[in-house]
XYZ file of C-alpha atoms in Angstrom:
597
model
C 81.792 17.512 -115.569
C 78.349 17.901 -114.191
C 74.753 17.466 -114.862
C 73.411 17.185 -118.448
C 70.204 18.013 -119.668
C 69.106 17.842 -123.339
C 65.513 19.455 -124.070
C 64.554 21.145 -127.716
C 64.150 24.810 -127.635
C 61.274 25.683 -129.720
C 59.823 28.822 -131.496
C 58.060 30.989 -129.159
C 57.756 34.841 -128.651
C 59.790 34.904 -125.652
C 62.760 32.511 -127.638
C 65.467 33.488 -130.122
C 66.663 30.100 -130.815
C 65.039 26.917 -132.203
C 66.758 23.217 -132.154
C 68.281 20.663 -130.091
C 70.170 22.230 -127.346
C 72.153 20.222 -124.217
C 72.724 22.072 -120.662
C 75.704 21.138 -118.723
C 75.204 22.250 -114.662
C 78.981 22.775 -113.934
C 80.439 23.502 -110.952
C 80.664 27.566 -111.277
C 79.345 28.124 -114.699
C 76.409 26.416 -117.306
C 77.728 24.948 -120.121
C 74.974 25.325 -123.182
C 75.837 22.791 -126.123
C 73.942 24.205 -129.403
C 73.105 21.472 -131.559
C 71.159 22.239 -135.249
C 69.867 25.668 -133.526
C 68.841 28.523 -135.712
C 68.259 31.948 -135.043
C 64.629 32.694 -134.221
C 63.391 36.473 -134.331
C 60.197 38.116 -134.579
C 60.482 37.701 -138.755
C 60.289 34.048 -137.635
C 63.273 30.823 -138.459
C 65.775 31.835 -140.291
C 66.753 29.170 -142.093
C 70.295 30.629 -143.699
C 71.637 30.675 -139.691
C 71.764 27.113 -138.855
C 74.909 26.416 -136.251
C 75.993 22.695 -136.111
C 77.510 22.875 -133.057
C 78.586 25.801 -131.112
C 79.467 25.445 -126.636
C 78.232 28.848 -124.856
C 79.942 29.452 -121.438
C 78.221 31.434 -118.815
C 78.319 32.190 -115.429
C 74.755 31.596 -113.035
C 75.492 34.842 -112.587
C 74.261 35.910 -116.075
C 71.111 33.994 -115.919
C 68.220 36.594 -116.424
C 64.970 34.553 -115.937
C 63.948 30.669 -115.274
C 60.356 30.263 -115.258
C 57.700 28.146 -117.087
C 55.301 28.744 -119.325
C 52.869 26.001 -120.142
C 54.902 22.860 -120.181
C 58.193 24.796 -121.309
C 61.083 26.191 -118.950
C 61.989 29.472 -120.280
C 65.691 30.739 -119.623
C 66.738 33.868 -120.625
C 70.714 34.729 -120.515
C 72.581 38.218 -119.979
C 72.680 39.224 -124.188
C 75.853 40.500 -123.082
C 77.174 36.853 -121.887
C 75.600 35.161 -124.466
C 75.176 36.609 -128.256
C 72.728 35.974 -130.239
C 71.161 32.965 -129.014
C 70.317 34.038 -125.330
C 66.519 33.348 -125.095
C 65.577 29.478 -124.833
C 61.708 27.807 -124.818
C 62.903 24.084 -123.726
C 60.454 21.178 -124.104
C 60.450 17.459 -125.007
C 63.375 17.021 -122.394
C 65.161 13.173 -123.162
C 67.732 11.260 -122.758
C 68.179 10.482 -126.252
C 70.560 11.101 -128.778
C 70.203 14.466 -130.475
C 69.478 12.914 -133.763
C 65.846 11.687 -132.163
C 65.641 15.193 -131.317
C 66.200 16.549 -134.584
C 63.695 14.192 -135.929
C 60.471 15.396 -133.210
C 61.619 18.886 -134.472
C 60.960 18.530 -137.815
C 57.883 16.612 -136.938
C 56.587 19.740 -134.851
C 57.458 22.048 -137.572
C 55.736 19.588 -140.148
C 52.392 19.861 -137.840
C 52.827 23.344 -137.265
C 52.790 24.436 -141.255
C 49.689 21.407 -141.483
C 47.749 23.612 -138.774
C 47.655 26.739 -140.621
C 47.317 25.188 -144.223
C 44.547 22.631 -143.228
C 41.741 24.035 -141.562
C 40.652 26.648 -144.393
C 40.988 23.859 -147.173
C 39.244 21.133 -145.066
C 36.440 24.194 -144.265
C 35.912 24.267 -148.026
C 35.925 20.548 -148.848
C 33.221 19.643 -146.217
C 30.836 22.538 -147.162
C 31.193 21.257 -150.747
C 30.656 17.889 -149.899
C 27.844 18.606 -147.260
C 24.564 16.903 -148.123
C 21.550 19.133 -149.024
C 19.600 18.109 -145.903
C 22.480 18.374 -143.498
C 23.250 22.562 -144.783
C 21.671 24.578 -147.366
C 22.174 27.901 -148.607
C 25.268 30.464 -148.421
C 25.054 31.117 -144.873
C 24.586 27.213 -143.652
C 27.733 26.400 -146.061
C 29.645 29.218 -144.523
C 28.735 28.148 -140.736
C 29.432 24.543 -141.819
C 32.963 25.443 -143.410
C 33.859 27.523 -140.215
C 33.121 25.355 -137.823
C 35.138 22.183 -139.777
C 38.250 24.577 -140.348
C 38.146 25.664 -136.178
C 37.761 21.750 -135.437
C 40.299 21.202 -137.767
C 42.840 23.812 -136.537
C 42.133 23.027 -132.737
C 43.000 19.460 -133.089
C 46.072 20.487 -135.657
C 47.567 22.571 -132.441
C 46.509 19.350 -129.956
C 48.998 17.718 -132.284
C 51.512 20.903 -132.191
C 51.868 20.255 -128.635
C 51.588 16.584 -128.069
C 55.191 16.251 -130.278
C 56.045 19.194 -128.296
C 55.818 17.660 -125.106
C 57.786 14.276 -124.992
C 55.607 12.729 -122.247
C 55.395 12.826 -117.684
C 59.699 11.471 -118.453
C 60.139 15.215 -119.931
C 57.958 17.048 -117.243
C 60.228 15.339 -114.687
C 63.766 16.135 -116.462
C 62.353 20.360 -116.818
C 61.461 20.217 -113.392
C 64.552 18.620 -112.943
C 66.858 21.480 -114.456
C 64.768 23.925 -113.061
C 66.019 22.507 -109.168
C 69.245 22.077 -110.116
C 69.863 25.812 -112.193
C 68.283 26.873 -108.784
C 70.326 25.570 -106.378
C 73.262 26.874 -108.308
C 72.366 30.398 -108.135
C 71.362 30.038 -104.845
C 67.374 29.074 -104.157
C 66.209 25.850 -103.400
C 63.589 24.644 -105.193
C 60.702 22.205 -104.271
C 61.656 17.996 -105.372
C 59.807 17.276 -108.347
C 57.613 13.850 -108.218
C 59.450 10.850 -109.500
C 63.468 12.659 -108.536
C 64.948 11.784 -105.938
C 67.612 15.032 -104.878
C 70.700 14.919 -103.716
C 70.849 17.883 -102.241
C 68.722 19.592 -99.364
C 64.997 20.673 -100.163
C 64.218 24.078 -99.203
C 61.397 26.690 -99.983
C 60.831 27.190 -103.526
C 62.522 29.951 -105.556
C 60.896 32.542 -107.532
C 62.040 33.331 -111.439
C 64.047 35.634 -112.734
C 62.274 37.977 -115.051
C 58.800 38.838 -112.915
C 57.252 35.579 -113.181
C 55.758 34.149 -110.389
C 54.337 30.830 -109.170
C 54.436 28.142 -106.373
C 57.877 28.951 -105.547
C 58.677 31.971 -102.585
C 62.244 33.256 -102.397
C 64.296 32.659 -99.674
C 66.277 35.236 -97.069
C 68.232 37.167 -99.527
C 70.919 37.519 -96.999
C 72.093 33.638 -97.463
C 72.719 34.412 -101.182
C 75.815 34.730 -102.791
C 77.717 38.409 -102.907
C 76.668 38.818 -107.052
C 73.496 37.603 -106.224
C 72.783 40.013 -103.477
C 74.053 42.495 -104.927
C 71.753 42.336 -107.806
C 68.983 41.786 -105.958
C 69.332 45.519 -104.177
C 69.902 46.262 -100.373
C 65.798 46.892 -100.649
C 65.370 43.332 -100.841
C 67.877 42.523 -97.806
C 65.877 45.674 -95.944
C 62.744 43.813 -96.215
C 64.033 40.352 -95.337
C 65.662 42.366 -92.596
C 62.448 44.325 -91.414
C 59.936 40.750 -92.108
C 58.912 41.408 -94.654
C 60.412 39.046 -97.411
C 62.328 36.641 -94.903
C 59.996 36.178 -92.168
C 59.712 32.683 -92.854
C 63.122 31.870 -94.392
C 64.992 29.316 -92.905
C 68.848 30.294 -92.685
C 70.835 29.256 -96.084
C 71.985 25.799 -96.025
C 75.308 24.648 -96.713
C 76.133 23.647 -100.469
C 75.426 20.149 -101.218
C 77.637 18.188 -102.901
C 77.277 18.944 -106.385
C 76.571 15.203 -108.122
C 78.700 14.460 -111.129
C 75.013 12.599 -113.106
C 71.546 13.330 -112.897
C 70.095 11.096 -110.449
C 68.325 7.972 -111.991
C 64.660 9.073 -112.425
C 61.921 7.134 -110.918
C 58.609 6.063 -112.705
C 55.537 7.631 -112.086
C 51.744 7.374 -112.325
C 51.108 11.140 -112.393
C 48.113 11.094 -114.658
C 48.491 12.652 -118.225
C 47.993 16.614 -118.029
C 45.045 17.795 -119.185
C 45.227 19.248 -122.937
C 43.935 22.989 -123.344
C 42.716 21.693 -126.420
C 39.898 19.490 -125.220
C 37.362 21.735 -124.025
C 37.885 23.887 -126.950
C 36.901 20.665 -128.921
C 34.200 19.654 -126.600
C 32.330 23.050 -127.540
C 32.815 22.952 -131.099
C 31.515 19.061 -130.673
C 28.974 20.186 -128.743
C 27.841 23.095 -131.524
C 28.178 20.826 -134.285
C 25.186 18.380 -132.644
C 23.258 21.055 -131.020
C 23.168 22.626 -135.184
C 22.511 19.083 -136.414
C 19.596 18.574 -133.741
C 18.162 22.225 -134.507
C 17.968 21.086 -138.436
C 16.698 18.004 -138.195
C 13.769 19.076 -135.790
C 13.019 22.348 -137.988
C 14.407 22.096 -141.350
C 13.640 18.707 -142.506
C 9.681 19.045 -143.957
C 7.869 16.725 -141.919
C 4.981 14.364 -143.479
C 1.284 15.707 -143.011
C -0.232 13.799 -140.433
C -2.897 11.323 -141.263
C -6.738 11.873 -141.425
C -7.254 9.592 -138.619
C -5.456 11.465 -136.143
C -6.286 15.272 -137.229
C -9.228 14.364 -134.175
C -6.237 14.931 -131.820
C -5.714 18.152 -132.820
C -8.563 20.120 -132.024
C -12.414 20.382 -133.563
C -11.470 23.391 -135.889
C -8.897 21.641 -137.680
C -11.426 18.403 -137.535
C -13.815 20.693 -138.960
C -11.974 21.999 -141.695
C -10.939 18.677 -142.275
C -14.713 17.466 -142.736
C -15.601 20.360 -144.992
C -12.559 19.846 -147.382
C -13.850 16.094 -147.929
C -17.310 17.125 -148.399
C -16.334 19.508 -151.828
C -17.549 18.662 -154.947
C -13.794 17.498 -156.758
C -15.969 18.827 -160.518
C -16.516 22.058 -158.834
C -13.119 22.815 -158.201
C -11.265 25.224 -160.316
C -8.565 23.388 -162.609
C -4.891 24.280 -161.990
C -3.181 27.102 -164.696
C -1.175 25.258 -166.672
C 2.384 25.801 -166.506
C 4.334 27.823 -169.137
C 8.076 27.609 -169.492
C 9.234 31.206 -168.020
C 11.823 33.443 -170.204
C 13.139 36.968 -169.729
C 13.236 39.521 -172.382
C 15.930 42.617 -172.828
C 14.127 45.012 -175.074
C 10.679 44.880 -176.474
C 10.724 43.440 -180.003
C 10.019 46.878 -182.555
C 9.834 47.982 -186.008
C 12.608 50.985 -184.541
C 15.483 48.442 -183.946
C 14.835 45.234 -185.628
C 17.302 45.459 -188.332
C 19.820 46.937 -185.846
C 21.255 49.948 -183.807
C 23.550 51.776 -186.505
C 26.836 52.758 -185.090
C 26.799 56.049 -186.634
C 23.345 57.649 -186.795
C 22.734 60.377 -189.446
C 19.917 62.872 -189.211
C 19.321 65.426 -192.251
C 17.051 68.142 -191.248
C 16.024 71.510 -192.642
C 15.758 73.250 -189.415
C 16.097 72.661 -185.570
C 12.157 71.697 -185.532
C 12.083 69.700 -188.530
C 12.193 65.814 -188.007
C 11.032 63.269 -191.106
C 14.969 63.289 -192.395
C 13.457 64.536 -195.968
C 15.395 67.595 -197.085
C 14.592 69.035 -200.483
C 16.650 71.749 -203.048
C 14.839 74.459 -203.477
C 15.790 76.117 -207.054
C 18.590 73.731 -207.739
C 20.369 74.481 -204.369
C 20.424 72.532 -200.940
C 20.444 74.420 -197.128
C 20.143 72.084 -194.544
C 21.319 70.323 -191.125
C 23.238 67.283 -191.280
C 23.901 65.876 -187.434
C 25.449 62.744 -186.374
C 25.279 60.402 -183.601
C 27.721 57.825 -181.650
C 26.001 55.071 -180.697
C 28.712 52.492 -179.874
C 30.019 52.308 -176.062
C 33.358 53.193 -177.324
C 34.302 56.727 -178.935
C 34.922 57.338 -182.374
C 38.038 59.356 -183.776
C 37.560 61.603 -186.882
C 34.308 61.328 -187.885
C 34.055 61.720 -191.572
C 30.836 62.495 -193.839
C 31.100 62.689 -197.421
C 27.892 64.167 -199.400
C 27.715 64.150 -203.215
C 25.357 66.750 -205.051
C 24.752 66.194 -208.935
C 21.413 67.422 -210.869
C 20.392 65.641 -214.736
C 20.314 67.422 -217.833
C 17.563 67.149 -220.471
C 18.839 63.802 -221.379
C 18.728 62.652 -217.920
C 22.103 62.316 -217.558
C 23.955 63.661 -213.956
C 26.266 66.665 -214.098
C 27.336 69.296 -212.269
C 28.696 66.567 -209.260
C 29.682 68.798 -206.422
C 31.369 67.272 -203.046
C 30.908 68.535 -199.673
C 33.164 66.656 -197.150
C 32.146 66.664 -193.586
C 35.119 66.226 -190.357
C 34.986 66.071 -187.577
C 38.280 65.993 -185.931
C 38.904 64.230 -182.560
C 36.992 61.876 -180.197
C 33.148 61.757 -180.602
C 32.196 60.354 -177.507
C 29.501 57.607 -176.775
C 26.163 59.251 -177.404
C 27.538 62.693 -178.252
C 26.194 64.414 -181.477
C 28.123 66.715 -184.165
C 26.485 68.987 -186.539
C 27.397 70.907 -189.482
C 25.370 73.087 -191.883
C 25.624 72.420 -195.491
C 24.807 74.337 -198.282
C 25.505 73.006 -202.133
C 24.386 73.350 -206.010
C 22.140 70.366 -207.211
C 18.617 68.497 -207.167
C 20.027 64.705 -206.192
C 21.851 63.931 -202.655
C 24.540 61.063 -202.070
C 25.484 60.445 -198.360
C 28.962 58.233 -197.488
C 29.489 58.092 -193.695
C 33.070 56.925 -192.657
C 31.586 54.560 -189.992
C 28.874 52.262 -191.533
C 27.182 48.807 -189.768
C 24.911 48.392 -186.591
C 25.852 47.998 -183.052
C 27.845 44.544 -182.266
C 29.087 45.587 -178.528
C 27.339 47.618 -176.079
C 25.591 50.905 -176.478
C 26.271 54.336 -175.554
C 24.856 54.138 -171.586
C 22.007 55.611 -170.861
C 23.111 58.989 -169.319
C 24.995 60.204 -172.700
C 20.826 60.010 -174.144
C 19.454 61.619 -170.984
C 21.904 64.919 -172.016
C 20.942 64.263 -175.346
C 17.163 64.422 -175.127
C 18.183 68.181 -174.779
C 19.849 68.806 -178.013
C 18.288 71.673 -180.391
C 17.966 69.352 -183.140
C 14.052 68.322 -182.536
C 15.099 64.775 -184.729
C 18.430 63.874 -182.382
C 15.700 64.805 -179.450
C 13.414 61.896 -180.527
C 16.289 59.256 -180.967
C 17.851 59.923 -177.951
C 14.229 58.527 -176.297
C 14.091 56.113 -179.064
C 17.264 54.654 -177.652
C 16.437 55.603 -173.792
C 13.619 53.076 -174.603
C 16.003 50.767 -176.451
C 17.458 50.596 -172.757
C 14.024 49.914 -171.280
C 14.773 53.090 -169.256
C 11.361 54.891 -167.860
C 13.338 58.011 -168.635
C 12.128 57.851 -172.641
C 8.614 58.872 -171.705
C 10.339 61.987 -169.915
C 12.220 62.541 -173.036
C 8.573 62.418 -175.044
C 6.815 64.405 -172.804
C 9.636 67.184 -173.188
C 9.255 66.794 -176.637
C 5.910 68.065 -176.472
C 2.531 66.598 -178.736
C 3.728 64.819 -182.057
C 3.751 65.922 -185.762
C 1.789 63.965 -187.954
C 5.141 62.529 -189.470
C 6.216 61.839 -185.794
C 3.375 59.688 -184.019
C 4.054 56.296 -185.553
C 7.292 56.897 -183.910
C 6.170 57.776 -180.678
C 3.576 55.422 -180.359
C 6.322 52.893 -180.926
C 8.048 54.615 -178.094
C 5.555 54.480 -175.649
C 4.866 50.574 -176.647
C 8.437 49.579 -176.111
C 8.383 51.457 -172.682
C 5.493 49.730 -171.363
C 5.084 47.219 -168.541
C 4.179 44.105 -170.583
C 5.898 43.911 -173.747
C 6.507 41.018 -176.156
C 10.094 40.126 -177.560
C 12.117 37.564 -179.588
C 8.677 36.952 -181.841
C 9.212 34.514 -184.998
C 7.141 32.361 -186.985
C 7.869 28.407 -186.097
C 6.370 25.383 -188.682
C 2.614 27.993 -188.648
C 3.195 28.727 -184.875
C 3.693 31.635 -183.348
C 6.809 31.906 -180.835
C 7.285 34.603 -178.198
C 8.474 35.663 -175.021
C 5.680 37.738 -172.865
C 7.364 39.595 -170.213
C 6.024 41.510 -167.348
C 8.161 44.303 -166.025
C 5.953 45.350 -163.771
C 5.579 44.611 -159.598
C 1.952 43.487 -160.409
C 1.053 40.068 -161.867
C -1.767 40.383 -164.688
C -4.080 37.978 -166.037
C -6.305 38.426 -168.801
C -3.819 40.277 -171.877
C -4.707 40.677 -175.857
C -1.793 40.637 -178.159
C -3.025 42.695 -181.466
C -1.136 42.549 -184.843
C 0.128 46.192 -186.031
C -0.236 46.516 -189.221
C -0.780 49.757 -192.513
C -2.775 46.423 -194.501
C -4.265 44.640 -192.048
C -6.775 47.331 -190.564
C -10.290 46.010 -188.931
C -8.918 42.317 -190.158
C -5.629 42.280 -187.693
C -4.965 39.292 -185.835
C -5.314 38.858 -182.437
C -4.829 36.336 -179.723
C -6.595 36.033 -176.094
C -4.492 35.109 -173.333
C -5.836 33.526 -169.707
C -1.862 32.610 -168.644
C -1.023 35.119 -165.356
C 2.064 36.613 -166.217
C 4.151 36.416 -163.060
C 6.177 39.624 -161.861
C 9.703 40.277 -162.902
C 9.256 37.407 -165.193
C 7.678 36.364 -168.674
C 6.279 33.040 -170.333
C 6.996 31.372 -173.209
C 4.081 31.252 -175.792
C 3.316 29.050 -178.725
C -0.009 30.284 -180.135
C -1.748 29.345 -183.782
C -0.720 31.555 -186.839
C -2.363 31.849 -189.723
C -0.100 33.558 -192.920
C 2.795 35.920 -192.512
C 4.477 36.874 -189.138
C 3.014 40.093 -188.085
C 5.374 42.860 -188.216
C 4.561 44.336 -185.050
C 2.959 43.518 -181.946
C 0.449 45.703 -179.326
C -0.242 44.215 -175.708
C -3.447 45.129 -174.634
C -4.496 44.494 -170.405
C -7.640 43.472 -169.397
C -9.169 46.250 -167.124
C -9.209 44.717 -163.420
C -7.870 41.835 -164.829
C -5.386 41.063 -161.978
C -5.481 37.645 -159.800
């Protein structure tokens, strides 16, 4: 019938099919044999297409380009001729039976999914698994990782198209094809190495479809009528004129067209050379080169014995000499080491039995502030306000107050209720307020929301708007709870708040403490030791401190404790220190003036 050819047609951008195909040169038209093909588009293999065997008939005449790419022949078809599959990638050209085919194909696509799952997995592995001293940090794991997963996928695709091949035998069967589909249209292509033709060698032929290599076209005047004709009468003008056909010999006769491929011969062509292996060379060649730069820099080196420091110069000889001759007693002895620790919130009298959800704050006017409210002549007139401190909002706040005075026998009567709402959402450090007026000399207060903080606070910013309330008392614990965030914004907040009221400095002193640069926290009382975290917010390490017991009883007898640890920045130690009866209830840190290392 003529002469057979069976190749695999693989995905490519330029291909439409993918499978075993078989390419019968007949005498007028090319018979194409579609073995296990699927459609191939730019979505990729659709599987759900799969043709077990279809025969496509086609004239040369419909042939729209033969060229290669790479190792492949690519043939493209008139879509018109040949619908859908019309545009073949042919590789791994055999002898075989199709089945051996089908088996390299799934192979291929088996090494093809392996070279895009592998390399980012394998990047991974080896930076997790790298040693310490071969790379170190974030960016040495990352550099590591990327260069394993380009290794990786580089020799993944060397394996792509070594099954892709099939070897010199499948070079010589394209090249093969591509001389015989040539002569049938009507160029003459170059003998490949190893085949020995049949028919008359001639100049080679160019592609159809643009692509040009080692091949020239011949005289267009010695092709065939459809052939010419598609070619244009430009091209026979300029074979005419010299142009194209100055060196074309006049068209042979047709051969005789041989029924079999001719046997092909063995050759020693050397392998090709992979595109792969200078890729792989340079990411070889960047692995040592990163491996030599951290083993000459990043590996710490021994210090070189006293015997040869001579070789290095007289200074370093000299320092040498006058670091032997000091006195070992008159050398300072090393700070001892403290275990470091890291404190949230100073440790004060204004928070130690917890943040209240729901913070109430009586006052008889805007400036008024100690919480006391008083009847005057058996009746009450005062402010009641109300603050959310949780991080979440509160819906329909409720108050309830209950007034009563005693008779002669001391018994209450006269109970009079006021109930307090507040319908809605109270937001996260927003504050309500309602004025209250009632009958009676004793006060009972119920809030609807009772218990301390468990969550997170109101932020920050809800006590910043705060600190400009009218109520004078919501004023001071929105910067009691600005400091409770360790926010430098509470001393704003007291300076605003202009000089304190008698009933007010305790307060603001512990304000100010809890807002200061060194402050003590988590302080308990452990077998007659005293345990605490000393924490230095500051940028500035300090030496030399005085922690100094608070207390009403205590007065020119308070407890203190001198301190020679450096507290380092950013960072606090943990302190065990001798205690003698109770736990204080409050701690002062005092710095030693010019006390700084």
């Amino acid at each position: 019938m003529g002469v057979a050819f069976t190749a695999l047609a693989i995905a490519e951008a330029r291909a439409n099919a993918v499978g075993a195909v078989r390419l019968v040169c007949g005498e007028e038209r090319l018979f194409i044999d579609l073995l296990l093909v699927a459609w191939h588009g730019a979505g990729g293999f659709a599987p759900g297409a799969v043709v077990e065997s279809l025969t496509i008939e086609v004239p040369y005449s419909a042939i729209r380009a033969l060229f290669r790419h790479g190792r492949a022949l690519c043939l493209a078809l008139d879509p018109e001729a040949c619908a859908p599959y019309n545009r073949f990638s042919l590789t791994r050209f055999t002898e075989e039976p199709v089945e051996a085919l089908a088996s390299a194909y799934q192979a291929r696509q088996r090494a093809h999914v392996a070279s895009h799952a592998l390399p980012i997995p394998a990047g991974i592995v080896a930076a997790l698994a790298a040693p310490a001293d071969l790379a170190s940090g974030p960016l040495g794991l990352a550099s590591l990782a990327v260069v394993v997963a380009t290794a990786t996928w580089l020799i993944a695709r060397a394996v792509v198209r070594s099954l892709s091949w099939g070897g010199p035998g499948s070079d010589r069967r394209r090249d093969a094809l591509e001389a015989e589909l040539s002569r049938r249209m009507g160029f003459f292509a170059v003998a490949p190495s190893g085949v020995s033709p049949q028919f008359p060698a001639a100049s080679p032929a160019v592609g159809f479809g643009g692509r040009q290599g080692s091949r020239r076209p011949l005289d267009p005047r010695g092709l065939p009528a459809p052939l010419r004709d598609r070619l244009g009468a430009r091209a026979v003008r300029r074979a005419i004129s010299g142009e194209l056909g100055a060196q074309a010999s006049p068209s042979p006769a047709t051969p005789r067209e041989p029924s079999t491929l001719p046997a092909l011969a063995g050759s020693d062509a050397p392998l090709g050379r992979p595109r792969a292996i200078l890729p792989i060379l340079a990411v070889a060649a960047l692995v040592v080169a990163t491996l030599a730069f951290v083993q000459r820099f990043a590996i710490p080196r021994e210090p070189p014995a006293l015997l040869e420091i001579a070789r290095m110069g007289s200074t370093v000889q000299a320092r040498a000499n006058r670091w032997a001759e000091l006195d070992p007693a008159a050398l300072e002895p090393l700070e001892p080491s403290l275990p470091r620790c890291l404190c949230e919130r100073a440790d004060s009298l204004l928070w130690r039995g917890g943040v209240p959800r729901l913070s109430l704050h009586p006052s008889s006017g805007p400036d008024d502030s100690d919480g006391a409210i008083e009847p005057d002549e058996g009746e009450y007139d005062f402010d009641f306000a109300v603050v959310n401190n949780d991080a979440e909002p509160l819906r329909d706040v409720r108050v309830v107050l209950t007034f009563s005075r005693r008779d002669e026998g001391g018994r209450r009567v006269g109970i009079t209720e006021r109930g307090l709402f507040y319908e809605g959402l109270l937001r996260p450090g927003r504050a309500v307020k309602w004025h209250v007026t009632a009958p009676g000399t004793e006060i009972k207060v119920e809030p609807g929301v009772v218990g301390t903080l468990e969550g997170e606070p109101a932020p920050p910013e809800a006590y910043v708007a705060l600190a400009r309330a009218r109520s004078r008392a919501v004023r001071i614990h929105a910067a009691a709870m600005l400091a409770y965030h360790r926010d430098p914004r509470a001393l704003d907040a007291l300076r605003n708040l202009g000089a304190p009221m008698p009933a007010e400095a305790e307060v603001f002193a512990r304000i100010r403490r809890a807002t200061a640069e060194v402050i003590p926290c988590d302080v308990m009382a452990q077998g007659g030791r005293l345990a605490l975290c000393l924490f230095n917010a500051s940028a500035v390490a300090h030496r030399g401190t005085t922690l100094r017991e608070l207390s009403e009883t205590a007065g020119s007898s308070a407890r203190q404790w001198e301190l020679d640890a450096t507290l380092p920045v950013h960072e606090g130690l943990k302190l065990d220190l001798p205690l003698q009866g109770e736990l204080p209830p409050e701690l002062a840190v005092d710095l030693r003036e010019g006390a700084r290392p």
